[in-house]
Amino acid sequence: MFMSLSISLRRLASALLPGLPTVLAVFSSCMLFGLFLAVQGKPAWQALQLVGEGAFGSWFALENTLQRAAPLMLTALCVALPARA
């Protein structure tokens, strides 16, 4: 029983580990942005909420976000594919 739990925890950790730097980067950038807003005396949570609503709040906002992000994603793909070869 304990051995199978240990193996499943190892599998879970190995599956989540590759995405950890991305999650930490997004979290730390949000915290840094919130700190900057707090120093300025602005409500940080309200600003982050407005950023989220502006990017993903409606179908039009989501389409606009994807339309603006598509060239960046394609550029990243064009850099990543030759780098792996």
mmCIF file of C-alpha atoms in Angstrom:
data_model
loop_
_atom_site.group_PDB
_atom_site.id
_atom_site.type_symbol
_atom_site.label_atom_id
_atom_site.label_comp_id
_atom_site.label_asym_id
_atom_site.label_seq_id
_atom_site.Cartn_x
_atom_site.Cartn_y
_atom_site.Cartn_z
ATOM 1 C CA MET A 1 0.000 0.000 0.000
ATOM 2 C CA PHE A 2 2.695 2.472 1.020
ATOM 3 C CA MET A 3 4.899 1.465 -1.910
ATOM 4 C CA SER A 4 2.167 2.114 -4.499
ATOM 5 C CA LEU A 5 1.431 5.502 -2.919
ATOM 6 C CA SER A 6 5.109 6.395 -3.138
ATOM 7 C CA ILE A 7 5.244 5.402 -6.798
ATOM 8 C CA SER A 8 2.108 7.363 -7.643
ATOM 9 C CA LEU A 9 3.486 10.439 -5.869
ATOM 10 C CA ARG A 10 6.691 10.136 -7.892
ATOM 11 C CA ARG A 11 4.698 9.936 -11.111
ATOM 12 C CA LEU A 12 2.661 12.972 -10.099
ATOM 13 C CA ALA A 13 5.796 14.938 -9.238
ATOM 14 C CA SER A 14 7.507 13.997 -12.497
ATOM 15 C CA ALA A 15 4.396 15.012 -14.449
ATOM 16 C CA LEU A 16 4.050 18.388 -12.710
ATOM 17 C CA LEU A 17 7.738 19.288 -12.549
ATOM 18 C CA PRO A 18 8.156 20.459 -16.185
ATOM 19 C CA GLY A 19 5.359 23.039 -15.804
ATOM 20 C CA LEU A 20 6.592 24.385 -12.489
ATOM 21 C CA PRO A 21 8.898 27.119 -13.888
ATOM 22 C CA THR A 22 6.063 28.517 -16.001
ATOM 23 C CA VAL A 23 3.672 28.602 -13.061
ATOM 24 C CA LEU A 24 6.303 30.239 -10.862
ATOM 25 C CA ALA A 25 7.074 32.842 -13.546
ATOM 26 C CA VAL A 26 3.414 33.811 -13.929
ATOM 27 C CA PHE A 27 2.897 33.889 -10.166
ATOM 28 C CA SER A 28 6.007 35.976 -9.501
ATOM 29 C CA SER A 29 5.161 38.455 -12.264
ATOM 30 C CA CYS A 30 1.657 38.907 -10.828
ATOM 31 C CA MET A 31 3.121 39.430 -7.360
ATOM 32 C CA LEU A 32 5.669 41.948 -8.667
ATOM 33 C CA PHE A 33 2.927 43.803 -10.543
ATOM 34 C CA GLY A 34 0.799 43.812 -7.382
ATOM 35 C CA LEU A 35 3.706 45.135 -5.341
ATOM 36 C CA PHE A 36 4.281 47.909 -7.867
ATOM 37 C CA LEU A 37 0.603 48.886 -7.696
ATOM 38 C CA ALA A 38 0.602 48.751 -3.890
ATOM 39 C CA VAL A 39 3.569 51.141 -3.794
ATOM 40 C CA GLN A 40 1.605 53.489 -6.050
ATOM 41 C CA GLY A 41 -1.414 53.254 -3.726
ATOM 42 C CA LYS A 42 -3.681 51.522 -6.256
ATOM 43 C CA PRO A 43 -5.832 48.448 -5.542
ATOM 44 C CA ALA A 44 -3.797 45.531 -6.881
ATOM 45 C CA TRP A 45 -6.551 42.888 -6.946
ATOM 46 C CA GLN A 46 -8.908 45.185 -8.817
ATOM 47 C CA ALA A 47 -6.215 45.921 -11.415
ATOM 48 C CA LEU A 48 -5.457 42.207 -11.907
ATOM 49 C CA GLN A 49 -9.181 41.517 -12.208
ATOM 50 C CA LEU A 50 -9.517 44.210 -14.874
ATOM 51 C CA VAL A 51 -6.532 42.793 -16.776
ATOM 52 C CA GLY A 52 -8.141 39.340 -16.701
ATOM 53 C CA GLU A 53 -11.504 40.669 -17.829
ATOM 54 C CA GLY A 54 -9.866 42.682 -20.589
ATOM 55 C CA ALA A 55 -8.015 39.646 -21.905
ATOM 56 C CA PHE A 56 -10.578 36.879 -21.324
ATOM 57 C CA GLY A 57 -13.817 38.611 -20.247
ATOM 58 C CA SER A 58 -15.814 38.065 -23.444
ATOM 59 C CA TRP A 59 -15.551 36.200 -26.726
ATOM 60 C CA PHE A 60 -14.389 39.382 -28.447
ATOM 61 C CA ALA A 61 -11.698 39.935 -25.808
ATOM 62 C CA LEU A 62 -10.536 36.320 -26.093
ATOM 63 C CA GLU A 63 -10.410 36.526 -29.900
ATOM 64 C CA ASN A 64 -8.467 39.777 -29.685
ATOM 65 C CA THR A 65 -6.013 38.263 -27.197
ATOM 66 C CA LEU A 66 -5.426 35.195 -29.376
ATOM 67 C CA GLN A 67 -5.101 37.333 -32.493
ATOM 68 C CA ARG A 68 -2.411 39.452 -30.867
ATOM 69 C CA ALA A 69 -0.647 36.445 -29.318
ATOM 70 C CA ALA A 70 -0.571 34.308 -32.484
ATOM 71 C CA PRO A 71 2.520 35.977 -34.028
ATOM 72 C CA LEU A 72 4.396 35.610 -30.737
ATOM 73 C CA MET A 73 3.465 31.933 -30.460
ATOM 74 C CA LEU A 74 4.487 31.256 -34.060
ATOM 75 C CA THR A 75 7.791 33.055 -33.522
ATOM 76 C CA ALA A 76 8.430 30.964 -30.405
ATOM 77 C CA LEU A 77 7.630 27.823 -32.377
ATOM 78 C CA CYS A 78 10.028 28.862 -35.156
ATOM 79 C CA VAL A 79 12.782 29.304 -32.578
ATOM 80 C CA ALA A 80 12.016 26.166 -30.561
ATOM 81 C CA LEU A 81 11.876 23.683 -33.442
ATOM 82 C CA PRO A 82 15.413 24.285 -34.779
ATOM 83 C CA ALA A 83 16.759 24.489 -31.236
ATOM 84 C CA ARG A 84 15.598 20.933 -30.555
ATOM 85 C CA ALA A 85 17.257 19.543 -33.674
#
